[in-house]
Amino acid sequence: MRRLTNLEYLLLGLLHQSPASGYALRKSFATTPLGHYSDSPGSIYPALNRLRRRNLLQPLPHQPSSGRRTLLFSLTARGLAELRSWLQHPVALEEVRQDAGGVMLRFVFCAQVFGQGSARRLVLQIAARANEIILDLESYLRGPGKSLPLTGRLALEQGLEGYRALARWASRAAKDLKGSST
Amino acid sequence: MRRLTNLEYLLLGLLHQSPASGYALRKSFATTPLGHYSDSPGSIYPALNRLRRRNLLQPLPHQPSSGRRTLLFSLTARGLAELRSWLQHPVALEEVRQDAGGVMLRFVFCAQVFGQGSARRLVLQIAARANEIILDLESYLRGPGKSLPLTGRLALEQGLEGYRALARWASRAAKDLKGSST
DNA sequence: AATGTCATGTAACTAGTTACATGATTTA
DNA sequence: TAAATCATGTAACTAGTTACATGACATT
């Protein structure tokens, strides 16, 4: 079975917090500034139905006494297991390289599902991977990168600065998470 | 007509430097670390054919005296015009927010097509947009962001640090580009 | 009565991924 | 001659985008 998309994991994470309707989920996408996922119905409803077909979530029986039907979804046991296993994956180098948004998504939900201690461990992994990437880029810039045109080199340096900022942030976040234990 | 994708613009930019075959383009994707676009044939060849259908590029008549056929593509006048117009677009705030990779792509080719002066103007626009985003995020963090859970706030701060790094890099790049004029 | 919002969904289309297919040429 | 590499392409599938459709309910 294929891997879930970030959107699908995001839905699992939000529904772990509390059951919600597709419409409510759309609205929360539109308001919160997290990684801005599209709030169009053409993405959310099909995603919810894919998760439903996999038995990762289910609609609460919620008989509206009359009229306007809304489906409130909640996680199934399998959905919760899938969410937990996603959050517990070790942070891979390639993940940080090509899916930084997904990594941050994991970070956010990690604390809510497992507590700040787990979030701290995750953020330390992020820092480690970021530092590996930094070494890679630095050695490339010292080696074959020498022959790049100025703008090409500058572009690589922009990436490098991004990873340095990530590593600094991760170290600081680890300290912030050392404190209270929710 | 629909907008070109970043991959298509990348192909236009590379073919502006010199005519090349699909195979050569794939290889350059695999070796250079720029934003790693996929080097799979299933993405490059269809993209080349889309550009060809639009008359943005054409195969050089290059009759191989025998055997192994390779198509060398080069830009048409329309292709060059499309590339230039893409590079000259002002840098919009939303572009920096959701397509930073595309912005860097523009930066790299801007110098090669128009010279370092233009690249410098582009990078100053990037700095300006980044600073606008920084102000946005800062005021959000001071306002409604106060009520976010710790990890949510930290995630936003990670984004903020990324934009700060971008703004710093852009200012430095602008200085670097003040020098020699190729 | 008309407009706006709540709420869910479908249809047509897009680019991209993976995997496969083909065949020529070079190298071992 | 067998294997690796050059070189181009197609087929099946994926999620996501945009635009449209539907209808109940609330507000003016």
Tab-separated table of C-alpha atoms (C1' of nucleotides) in Angstrom:
chain	number	residue	atom	x	y	z
A	1	MET	CA	0.000	0.000	0.000
A	2	ARG	CA	1.254	3.395	-0.911
A	3	ARG	CA	2.493	5.935	1.574
A	4	LEU	CA	0.131	8.646	2.757
A	5	THR	CA	0.590	12.199	1.540
A	6	ASN	CA	1.376	15.091	3.839
A	7	LEU	CA	-2.172	16.300	3.435
A	8	GLU	CA	-3.468	12.941	4.584
A	9	TYR	CA	-1.158	12.928	7.600
A	10	LEU	CA	-2.230	16.461	8.394
A	11	LEU	CA	-5.851	15.318	8.411
A	12	LEU	CA	-5.004	12.401	10.686
A	13	GLY	CA	-3.185	14.762	13.035
A	14	LEU	CA	-6.020	17.250	13.187
A	15	LEU	CA	-8.614	14.555	13.699
A	16	HIS	CA	-6.515	13.130	16.504
A	17	GLN	CA	-6.997	16.376	18.379
A	18	SER	CA	-10.752	16.214	17.977
A	19	PRO	CA	-13.323	14.895	15.496
A	20	ALA	CA	-14.259	17.387	12.828
A	21	SER	CA	-16.118	17.736	9.564
A	22	GLY	CA	-14.473	18.282	6.201
A	23	TYR	CA	-15.822	21.772	6.199
A	24	ALA	CA	-14.312	22.598	9.592
A	25	LEU	CA	-10.969	21.209	8.425
A	26	ARG	CA	-11.104	23.376	5.324
A	27	LYS	CA	-11.761	26.451	7.437
A	28	SER	CA	-8.847	25.704	9.735
A	29	PHE	CA	-6.569	25.447	6.680
A	30	ALA	CA	-7.716	28.836	5.525
A	31	THR	CA	-7.077	30.534	8.868
A	32	THR	CA	-3.961	28.935	10.371
A	33	PRO	CA	-0.721	29.835	8.614
A	34	LEU	CA	0.819	26.363	8.915
A	35	GLY	CA	2.422	25.456	5.627
A	36	HIS	CA	-0.714	26.557	3.831
A	37	TYR	CA	-2.416	23.510	2.446
A	38	SER	CA	-5.163	24.186	-0.014
A	39	ASP	CA	-8.591	24.636	1.471
A	40	SER	CA	-10.352	23.690	-1.757
A	41	PRO	CA	-13.050	21.032	-1.471
A	42	GLY	CA	-11.495	19.191	-4.385
A	43	SER	CA	-8.512	18.246	-2.260
A	44	ILE	CA	-9.950	17.697	1.230
A	45	TYR	CA	-13.002	15.592	0.480
A	46	PRO	CA	-11.230	13.120	-1.775
A	47	ALA	CA	-8.435	12.837	0.793
A	48	LEU	CA	-10.934	12.130	3.572
A	49	ASN	CA	-12.558	9.460	1.440
A	50	ARG	CA	-9.222	7.831	0.699
A	51	LEU	CA	-8.495	7.644	4.426
A	52	ARG	CA	-11.962	6.295	5.032
A	53	ARG	CA	-11.514	3.557	2.436
A	54	ARG	CA	-8.358	2.526	4.250
A	55	ASN	CA	-10.216	2.365	7.535
A	56	LEU	CA	-8.003	5.026	9.059
A	57	LEU	CA	-10.966	7.140	10.007
A	58	GLN	CA	-14.710	6.788	10.374
A	59	PRO	CA	-17.707	9.100	10.505
A	60	LEU	CA	-19.293	9.433	13.909
A	61	PRO	CA	-22.954	8.415	13.863
A	62	HIS	CA	-24.379	11.779	14.606
A	63	GLN	CA	-27.914	11.719	13.229
A	64	PRO	CA	-28.830	15.321	12.597
A	65	SER	CA	-32.345	15.563	14.030
A	66	SER	CA	-33.246	17.365	10.849
A	67	GLY	CA	-31.795	18.709	7.668
A	68	ARG	CA	-28.240	19.825	7.142
A	69	ARG	CA	-26.029	16.789	7.047
A	70	THR	CA	-22.476	17.060	8.274
A	71	LEU	CA	-20.065	14.190	8.690
A	72	LEU	CA	-17.872	14.291	11.778
A	73	PHE	CA	-14.813	12.118	11.292
A	74	SER	CA	-12.659	10.563	13.975
A	75	LEU	CA	-9.617	8.305	13.900
A	76	THR	CA	-10.008	4.553	14.012
A	77	ALA	CA	-7.537	2.373	15.912
A	78	ARG	CA	-5.707	1.790	12.628
A	79	GLY	CA	-5.674	5.524	11.953
A	80	LEU	CA	-4.150	6.221	15.333
A	81	ALA	CA	-1.561	3.494	14.762
A	82	GLU	CA	-0.676	4.956	11.360
A	83	LEU	CA	-0.292	8.419	12.845
A	84	ARG	CA	1.923	7.173	15.662
A	85	SER	CA	4.122	5.145	13.361
A	86	TRP	CA	4.585	8.151	11.053
A	87	LEU	CA	5.581	10.332	13.994
A	88	GLN	CA	8.058	7.754	15.261
A	89	HIS	CA	9.958	7.286	12.019
A	90	PRO	CA	13.547	8.418	12.400
A	91	VAL	CA	14.209	11.647	10.519
A	92	ALA	CA	16.072	10.762	7.337
A	93	LEU	CA	18.465	13.030	5.524
A	94	GLU	CA	16.497	12.889	2.300
A	95	GLU	CA	13.345	13.827	4.152
A	96	VAL	CA	14.931	17.036	5.417
A	97	ARG	CA	16.311	17.751	1.959
A	98	GLN	CA	13.173	17.384	-0.077
A	99	ASP	CA	10.260	17.548	2.329
A	100	ALA	CA	11.014	20.074	5.029
A	101	GLY	CA	7.311	20.838	5.287
A	102	GLY	CA	6.539	17.243	6.133
A	103	VAL	CA	9.225	17.263	8.805
A	104	MET	CA	7.724	20.326	10.444
A	105	LEU	CA	4.307	18.708	10.294
A	106	ARG	CA	5.677	15.741	12.183
A	107	PHE	CA	7.246	18.049	14.719
A	108	VAL	CA	4.009	19.830	15.454
A	109	PHE	CA	1.972	16.694	15.977
A	110	CYS	CA	4.683	14.802	17.793
A	111	ALA	CA	4.291	16.898	20.908
A	112	GLN	CA	0.517	16.624	20.829
A	113	VAL	CA	0.503	12.857	20.501
A	114	PHE	CA	3.567	11.816	22.494
A	115	GLY	CA	4.461	14.877	24.546
A	116	GLN	CA	7.255	17.413	24.520
A	117	GLY	CA	9.950	14.876	25.293
A	118	SER	CA	9.334	13.143	21.984
A	119	ALA	CA	9.173	16.436	20.145
A	120	ARG	CA	12.531	17.285	21.641
A	121	ARG	CA	14.045	14.021	20.430
A	122	LEU	CA	12.640	14.684	16.968
A	123	VAL	CA	14.037	18.177	16.835
A	124	LEU	CA	17.462	16.887	17.840
A	125	GLN	CA	17.328	14.499	14.904
A	126	ILE	CA	16.431	17.402	12.649
A	127	ALA	CA	19.458	19.302	13.891
A	128	ALA	CA	21.706	16.318	13.224
A	129	ARG	CA	20.439	15.840	9.674
A	130	ALA	CA	20.698	19.561	8.972
A	131	ASN	CA	24.318	19.537	10.096
A	132	GLU	CA	25.081	16.618	7.811
A	133	ILE	CA	23.584	18.479	4.882
A	134	ILE	CA	25.600	21.562	5.803
A	135	LEU	CA	28.849	19.592	5.710
A	136	ASP	CA	27.849	18.128	2.348
A	137	LEU	CA	27.124	21.518	0.847
A	138	GLU	CA	30.233	23.109	2.309
A	139	SER	CA	32.477	20.449	0.857
A	140	TYR	CA	30.729	20.721	-2.494
A	141	LEU	CA	31.250	24.466	-2.485
A	142	ARG	CA	34.926	24.028	-1.670
A	143	GLY	CA	35.301	21.346	-4.361
A	144	PRO	CA	33.398	21.147	-7.652
A	145	GLY	CA	31.318	24.193	-6.722
A	146	LYS	CA	34.381	26.363	-7.309
A	147	SER	CA	33.766	26.218	-11.049
A	148	LEU	CA	30.138	27.342	-10.858
A	149	PRO	CA	29.141	30.771	-12.163
A	150	LEU	CA	28.687	33.373	-9.443
A	151	THR	CA	24.897	33.136	-9.330
A	152	GLY	CA	24.994	29.367	-9.180
A	153	ARG	CA	27.341	29.529	-6.232
A	154	LEU	CA	25.178	32.145	-4.572
A	155	ALA	CA	22.117	29.969	-5.045
A	156	LEU	CA	23.848	27.101	-3.295
A	157	GLU	CA	24.864	29.424	-0.509
A	158	GLN	CA	21.251	30.417	-0.082
A	159	GLY	CA	20.394	26.766	0.471
A	160	LEU	CA	23.269	26.464	2.881
A	161	GLU	CA	22.077	29.448	4.898
A	162	GLY	CA	18.629	27.885	5.054
A	163	TYR	CA	20.020	24.711	6.584
A	164	ARG	CA	22.171	26.695	8.997
A	165	ALA	CA	19.075	28.551	10.130
A	166	LEU	CA	17.287	25.229	10.537
A	167	ALA	CA	20.089	23.790	12.645
A	168	ARG	CA	20.203	26.864	14.877
A	169	TRP	CA	16.450	26.838	15.279
A	170	ALA	CA	16.439	23.134	16.134
A	171	SER	CA	19.035	23.585	18.850
A	172	ARG	CA	17.102	26.419	20.371
A	173	ALA	CA	13.817	24.521	20.140
A	174	ALA	CA	15.428	21.592	21.936
A	175	LYS	CA	16.253	23.887	24.815
A	176	ASP	CA	12.746	25.357	24.890
A	177	LEU	CA	11.313	21.852	25.012
A	178	LYS	CA	13.461	20.829	27.941
A	179	GLY	CA	11.131	22.712	30.265
A	180	SER	CA	7.509	21.858	30.987
A	181	SER	CA	6.337	18.355	30.065
A	182	THR	CA	3.003	18.594	28.223
B	1	MET	CA	-2.558	29.215	-22.349
B	2	ARG	CA	-1.426	27.801	-19.084
B	3	ARG	CA	1.711	28.907	-17.295
B	4	LEU	CA	4.862	26.875	-17.703
B	5	THR	CA	6.093	24.738	-14.822
B	6	ASN	CA	9.419	25.287	-13.109
B	7	LEU	CA	10.767	22.225	-14.860
B	8	GLU	CA	9.815	23.702	-18.214
B	9	TYR	CA	11.446	27.025	-17.360
B	10	LEU	CA	14.520	25.158	-16.205
B	11	LEU	CA	14.703	23.419	-19.564
B	12	LEU	CA	14.343	26.731	-21.385
B	13	GLY	CA	17.113	28.216	-19.254
B	14	LEU	CA	19.483	25.339	-19.836
B	15	LEU	CA	18.802	25.286	-23.567
B	16	HIS	CA	19.453	29.010	-23.685
B	17	GLN	CA	23.007	28.317	-22.557
B	18	SER	CA	23.523	25.779	-25.304
B	19	PRO	CA	21.503	23.262	-27.313
B	20	ALA	CA	21.341	19.850	-25.708
B	21	SER	CA	19.616	16.503	-25.939
B	22	GLY	CA	17.071	15.219	-23.471
B	23	TYR	CA	19.610	12.718	-22.301
B	24	ALA	CA	22.241	15.353	-21.623
B	25	LEU	CA	19.687	17.412	-19.713
B	26	ARG	CA	18.787	14.419	-17.580
B	27	LYS	CA	22.445	13.831	-16.762
B	28	SER	CA	22.968	17.437	-15.735
B	29	PHE	CA	20.003	17.127	-13.368
B	30	ALA	CA	21.553	14.078	-11.791
B	31	THR	CA	24.931	15.732	-11.215
B	32	THR	CA	24.265	19.372	-10.331
B	33	PRO	CA	22.721	19.911	-6.899
B	34	LEU	CA	20.398	22.696	-7.992
B	35	GLY	CA	17.009	22.116	-6.441
B	36	HIS	CA	17.164	18.517	-7.582
B	37	TYR	CA	14.637	18.048	-10.296
B	38	SER	CA	13.909	14.486	-11.226
B	39	ASP	CA	16.125	13.010	-13.898
B	40	SER	CA	13.586	10.366	-14.855
B	41	PRO	CA	12.798	10.107	-18.567
B	42	GLY	CA	9.110	10.158	-17.740
B	43	SER	CA	9.344	13.802	-16.735
B	44	ILE	CA	11.926	15.300	-19.090
B	45	TYR	CA	10.806	13.907	-22.432
B	46	PRO	CA	7.144	14.805	-22.034
B	47	ALA	CA	8.185	18.286	-20.875
B	48	LEU	CA	10.396	18.751	-23.912
B	49	ASN	CA	7.548	17.673	-26.162
B	50	ARG	CA	5.151	20.089	-24.494
B	51	LEU	CA	7.593	22.935	-25.132
B	52	ARG	CA	8.048	21.741	-28.674
B	53	ARG	CA	4.307	21.722	-29.321
B	54	ARG	CA	4.214	25.332	-28.132
B	55	ASN	CA	6.990	26.245	-30.522
B	56	LEU	CA	9.231	27.327	-27.681
B	57	LEU	CA	11.999	25.042	-28.829
B	58	GLN	CA	12.964	23.061	-31.881
B	59	PRO	CA	15.267	20.179	-32.689
B	60	LEU	CA	18.374	21.107	-34.620
B	61	PRO	CA	18.602	19.266	-37.919
B	62	HIS	CA	21.602	17.204	-37.088
B	63	GLN	CA	21.320	14.129	-39.273
B	64	PRO	CA	23.416	11.483	-37.603
B	65	SER	CA	25.414	10.007	-40.463
B	66	SER	CA	24.505	6.641	-39.061
B	67	GLY	CA	22.683	4.957	-36.270
B	68	ARG	CA	22.143	6.401	-32.843
B	69	ARG	CA	19.615	9.153	-33.097
B	70	THR	CA	19.815	12.031	-30.663
B	71	LEU	CA	17.724	15.165	-30.778
B	72	LEU	CA	19.517	18.387	-29.971
B	73	PHE	CA	17.036	21.045	-28.929
B	74	SER	CA	17.488	24.792	-29.058
B	75	LEU	CA	15.273	27.737	-28.208
B	76	THR	CA	13.080	29.327	-30.845
B	77	ALA	CA	12.500	33.070	-30.907
B	78	ARG	CA	9.265	32.487	-28.998
B	79	GLY	CA	11.099	30.336	-26.480
B	80	LEU	CA	13.644	33.051	-25.866
B	81	ALA	CA	10.874	35.615	-25.493
B	82	GLU	CA	9.081	33.392	-22.981
B	83	LEU	CA	12.264	32.922	-20.980
B	84	ARG	CA	12.987	36.630	-20.898
B	85	SER	CA	9.484	37.572	-19.891
B	86	TRP	CA	9.567	35.021	-17.054
B	87	LEU	CA	12.852	36.437	-15.803
B	88	GLN	CA	11.544	39.986	-15.917
B	89	HIS	CA	8.402	39.428	-13.896
B	90	PRO	CA	8.518	41.387	-10.654
B	91	VAL	CA	8.997	39.116	-7.646
B	92	ALA	CA	5.637	38.757	-5.925
B	93	LEU	CA	5.143	38.085	-2.261
B	94	GLU	CA	3.169	34.922	-2.883
B	95	GLU	CA	5.892	33.621	-5.155
B	96	VAL	CA	8.458	33.882	-2.364
B	97	ARG	CA	6.030	32.279	0.070
B	98	GLN	CA	5.063	29.225	-1.920
B	99	ASP	CA	7.653	28.792	-4.638
B	100	ALA	CA	11.042	29.738	-3.274
B	101	GLY	CA	12.635	27.191	-5.599
B	102	GLY	CA	11.181	28.937	-8.618
B	103	VAL	CA	12.496	32.263	-7.392
B	104	MET	CA	16.019	30.877	-7.068
B	105	LEU	CA	15.726	29.391	-10.532
B	106	ARG	CA	14.908	32.824	-11.884
B	107	PHE	CA	17.828	34.293	-10.020
B	108	VAL	CA	20.309	31.841	-11.509
B	109	PHE	CA	19.208	32.368	-15.094
B	110	CYS	CA	18.690	36.098	-14.761
B	111	ALA	CA	22.406	36.755	-14.647
B	112	GLN	CA	23.097	34.468	-17.568
B	113	VAL	CA	20.486	36.039	-19.810
B	114	PHE	CA	20.536	39.690	-18.753
B	115	GLY	CA	23.758	40.081	-16.792
B	116	GLN	CA	24.636	40.606	-13.156
B	117	GLY	CA	22.966	43.984	-12.947
B	118	SER	CA	19.589	42.385	-13.539
B	119	ALA	CA	20.349	39.598	-11.114
B	120	ARG	CA	21.165	42.228	-8.540
B	121	ARG	CA	17.832	43.987	-9.095
B	122	LEU	CA	16.058	40.662	-8.753
B	123	VAL	CA	17.810	39.818	-5.531
B	124	LEU	CA	16.893	43.187	-4.076
B	125	GLN	CA	13.260	42.424	-4.825
B	126	ILE	CA	13.645	39.108	-3.068
B	127	ALA	CA	15.026	40.884	-0.005
B	128	ALA	CA	12.099	43.298	-0.003
B	129	ARG	CA	9.491	40.536	-0.233
B	130	ALA	CA	11.254	38.505	2.448
B	131	ASN	CA	11.174	41.487	4.784
B	132	GLU	CA	7.466	41.951	4.187
B	133	ILE	CA	6.853	38.324	5.057
B	134	ILE	CA	8.988	38.705	8.173
B	135	LEU	CA	6.879	41.621	9.379
B	136	ASP	CA	3.722	39.612	8.689
B	137	LEU	CA	4.926	36.634	10.668
B	138	GLU	CA	6.231	38.729	13.517
B	139	SER	CA	2.953	40.522	13.948
B	140	TYR	CA	1.082	37.232	13.764
B	141	LEU	CA	3.324	35.783	16.457
B	142	ARG	CA	2.749	38.814	18.650
B	143	GLY	CA	-1.018	38.650	18.068
B	144	PRO	CA	-3.100	35.536	17.449
B	145	GLY	CA	0.014	33.348	17.534
B	146	LYS	CA	0.199	33.883	21.281
B	147	SER	CA	-2.488	31.267	21.790
B	148	LEU	CA	-0.763	28.560	19.742
B	149	PRO	CA	0.688	25.514	21.491
B	150	LEU	CA	4.440	25.655	21.990
B	151	THR	CA	5.312	23.450	19.037
B	152	GLY	CA	3.015	25.390	16.743
B	153	ARG	CA	4.711	28.617	17.755
B	154	LEU	CA	8.116	27.029	17.293
B	155	ALA	CA	7.148	25.844	13.817
B	156	LEU	CA	6.199	29.369	12.855
B	157	GLU	CA	9.468	30.625	14.244
B	158	GLN	CA	11.287	28.139	12.069
B	159	GLY	CA	9.596	29.666	9.053
B	160	LEU	CA	10.482	33.105	10.308
B	161	GLU	CA	14.146	32.188	10.688
B	162	GLY	CA	14.120	30.846	7.148
B	163	TYR	CA	12.903	34.172	5.791
B	164	ARG	CA	15.411	36.069	7.921
B	165	ALA	CA	18.172	33.931	6.457
B	166	LEU	CA	16.807	34.631	2.978
B	167	ALA	CA	16.772	38.384	3.571
B	168	ARG	CA	20.330	38.373	4.923
B	169	TRP	CA	21.531	36.261	2.014
B	170	ALA	CA	19.841	38.524	-0.506
B	171	SER	CA	21.493	41.629	0.916
B	172	ARG	CA	24.878	39.995	0.806
B	173	ALA	CA	24.302	38.693	-2.713
B	174	ALA	CA	23.372	42.191	-3.838
B	175	LYS	CA	26.760	43.411	-2.626
B	176	ASP	CA	28.573	40.541	-4.329
B	177	LEU	CA	26.810	41.377	-7.575
B	178	LYS	CA	27.794	45.028	-7.439
B	179	GLY	CA	31.266	44.092	-8.648
B	180	SER	CA	32.137	42.674	-12.046
B	181	SER	CA	29.515	43.053	-14.759
B	182	THR	CA	29.091	39.719	-16.574
C	1	DA	C1'	-37.774	36.814	-1.865
C	2	DA	C1'	-33.008	37.086	-2.450
C	3	DT	C1'	-28.535	36.597	-0.858
C	4	DG	C1'	-25.000	34.451	1.773
C	5	DT	C1'	-23.009	30.779	4.248
C	6	DC	C1'	-22.860	25.822	5.576
C	7	DA	C1'	-21.595	21.477	3.677
C	8	DT	C1'	-20.420	17.903	0.511
C	9	DG	C1'	-19.211	16.325	-3.599
C	10	DT	C1'	-17.905	15.450	-8.870
C	11	DA	C1'	-15.648	16.256	-13.523
C	12	DA	C1'	-11.966	17.540	-16.363
C	13	DC	C1'	-7.481	18.384	-16.437
C	14	DT	C1'	-2.452	18.864	-15.046
C	15	DA	C1'	2.261	17.381	-14.194
C	16	DG	C1'	4.916	14.075	-12.212
C	17	DT	C1'	6.289	9.145	-10.636
C	18	DT	C1'	7.407	4.427	-11.519
C	19	DA	C1'	8.068	0.939	-14.373
C	20	DC	C1'	8.530	-0.855	-18.677
C	21	DA	C1'	9.976	-1.133	-23.677
C	22	DT	C1'	13.034	-0.531	-27.450
C	23	DG	C1'	17.159	-0.539	-29.924
C	24	DA	C1'	21.791	1.168	-31.052
C	25	DT	C1'	26.563	1.498	-29.608
C	26	DT	C1'	30.505	0.876	-26.778
C	27	DT	C1'	33.287	-1.759	-23.730
C	28	DA	C1'	34.715	-5.986	-21.168
D	1	DT	C1'	29.315	-12.361	-27.200
D	2	DA	C1'	27.672	-10.441	-23.074
D	3	DA	C1'	26.947	-6.459	-20.418
D	4	DA	C1'	26.835	-1.634	-19.690
D	5	DT	C1'	25.580	2.696	-21.349
D	6	DC	C1'	23.445	5.941	-24.739
D	7	DA	C1'	19.019	7.654	-25.995
D	8	DT	C1'	14.123	8.137	-26.459
D	9	DG	C1'	9.797	7.108	-25.423
D	10	DT	C1'	5.009	5.136	-23.570
D	11	DA	C1'	1.561	3.317	-20.102
D	12	DA	C1'	-0.642	3.264	-15.803
D	13	DC	C1'	-1.270	5.624	-11.944
D	14	DT	C1'	-1.155	9.421	-8.328
D	15	DA	C1'	-2.613	13.641	-5.982
D	16	DG	C1'	-3.894	18.075	-6.600
D	17	DT	C1'	-6.183	22.275	-9.027
D	18	DT	C1'	-10.079	24.679	-10.863
D	19	DA	C1'	-14.536	24.994	-11.751
D	20	DC	C1'	-18.963	23.471	-11.327
D	21	DA	C1'	-23.190	21.390	-9.039
D	22	DT	C1'	-26.363	20.668	-5.372
D	23	DG	C1'	-29.137	21.665	-1.600
D	24	DA	C1'	-30.209	23.003	3.256
D	25	DC	C1'	-30.379	26.736	6.338
D	26	DA	C1'	-29.820	31.655	8.077
D	27	DT	C1'	-30.036	36.470	7.425
D	28	DT	C1'	-31.610	40.720	5.440
